[in-house]
C-alpha cells in the first residue's frame, strides 16, 4: 500500500534517524578507541620512525571517519527535513484557517481568533467588538451578473473592509456573502466602533467597478461587545456568545429593512425566541389545521346591501390564542409555508362560501410569494373545480408589492384567471409603488383604497385629498373601487358623497368565523337555497354536507 512506502512516513523516518544517530555515536566511540593507538603509529610511520601501522586498525579508523561523515550528513538532512515539514504544516494550517477566495479567516478559525483577541484585550483592560456583516440581496447579484462577478465583488468588499480595520483586528468570511470582524477598543468608547461602521457603510456605498459591469451594494451589520456601554463588564460573554448576539443584531437589522446596523440588545433575544416559537407553532398548526378563515363583510356603500366577504386568515393557537395574519403571514412566507397555509385556507373558504347565496362573492388575499409559482393560476382553478365553486364569485386581492417582482408572471397569471371569470383587485392601493403605467396595462377589475387613507376621512374636515385623488383615478381608468377601514358613520358619509363604491370595515362588524357568517346569512335569508339544511353548524359534518350539496347540483 501507498503508506508503507511513503518516504515521509514520520515513523519510518524517525526509525532511520535513530539508527543513523546510533551508528554515528558508535563510530565516534570507536574512533576515540582506535584513534588512540592507530594515530601515533601512523604518525611514526609517516615520519619514518616506526613500522607499518596495523592495517586492520587503519581500516577501522577510516571506516569510523566515513561513518562520522555519514552521521553528520544525515543530521543536516534531518534538520532540513524538519524545517520543510514545519513549513508544510504551517501552510496546511493556514489553508485550513483561511477562505480560499478572499484569503481572510474562515468560520472555523474565527472562533479561536476571537477568543484569542478577547483574552489579549482583557489583559489590557480593553473591550472587544464583534461585527457581523451581511450583504443585502447578494443572491440577485450572482443571478444577474454571474458568479465570477459575484466573487470579484466579494474580494473587493473584503479589501474595503480590511482598509478600515486596525492592524490587530481579525476579519473572516463566514460563508457566502457573510463576513465578520473582531477588534479591540477602549472600553466605554463604543462610539469609536460606530464611527468605524459608518465609514464602512460609506466605503461600501461606492459602486464596485468591474471590467464588465458596475455593481451597487448595500449591507446590514450586527454588533456585539463584551462590555456594557458604561465600560463595565456586565455578564461575561465568550466568543461564541458574542457571535450569537451579533447574529441576532444582524437579523434585527435585516428585519428593520436592511442597509443599517444595530448593536445587540437583550430584547432582540426575546423577539427571536418569540419568532422561533411562532415558527414551530406554524408548522404544528398546519398539521393540526389550526388556521381558519374569518370573513369581513363587503357592502355596497349606497344601498348598504351585503355583496360578499373578504377572507382573512386567523390562527387559533391553543397556546397563544387567536393570532392575526400580520404576525404569522410574514413568517410563513419566510419559511416557505405560505403556499401550504393559503391552500388550506382557500379550500376551507370555498367550502364555506358554497353555502352562501350565489350572489355573494368571496375575496381572498394572495401573497407575492405565492405568485412566484408559475402554476398558481392553474392550481387555484383546479380548486374551484374541485369545490364546484363558480369562478365569477371569486375575487383575488394582490398588493402592489407583487407587481415589481415579476410583472410578466403576474400578468399571465391574471390573464389565465380572468379568462375563467375570476376577478382581480389591487389591494392596499397607494401604499406601494405601482405606476400608472402598470395600472393601465395590467387587467385589474378593482382598486382597494388602503384603510390608512380612508381613516383620514375621520378628521373634522371629513376630507382626504388622497382618497379623492384615488377615486378620481379609478373613475378615469374605469375601475370600480372599494374603500376599506370604514370604521364609523362619519367616514361612511364622507365616502357616500364620492359616488358609487364598495365598502368594508368595522362599521359593518368585526370579521367573524364561518359559523358567525352562517348565522348572519340565515337571518338575512341569504344562505344558498339548497343548503338551508346546513344552517345549523354541525362541526365536523361540514365535509359530508358539502358532498351532499355537490351531488345535488346540476
Ligand atoms: P388587508 O387585506 O388590508 O385586510 C384588511 C385588514 O384590516 C384586516 O386585518 C382587517 O381585520 C382589518 N380591518 C378591517 N376593517 C377595519 C377597520 O375598520 N379598521 C381597522 N383599523 N382595521 C380594519 P387582518 O385580518 O389582521 O389582516 C391583515 C392583513 O393580513 C390583511 O390586510 C392581508 O394583507 C393579510 N392577510 C389576511 N389574510 C390573509 C391570507 O389568507 N393570505 C395572505 N397572503 N394574506 C392575508
Ligand atoms: Ca385585502
Ligand atoms: Ca387592504
CSV table of C-alpha atoms in Angstrom, one decimal, residues 93 261 519:
chain,number,residue,atom,x,y,z
A,93,UNK,CA,-2.8,25.1,8.9
A,261,UNK,CA,-26.7,48.4,11.7
A,519,UNK,CA,-75.9,32.7,11.3
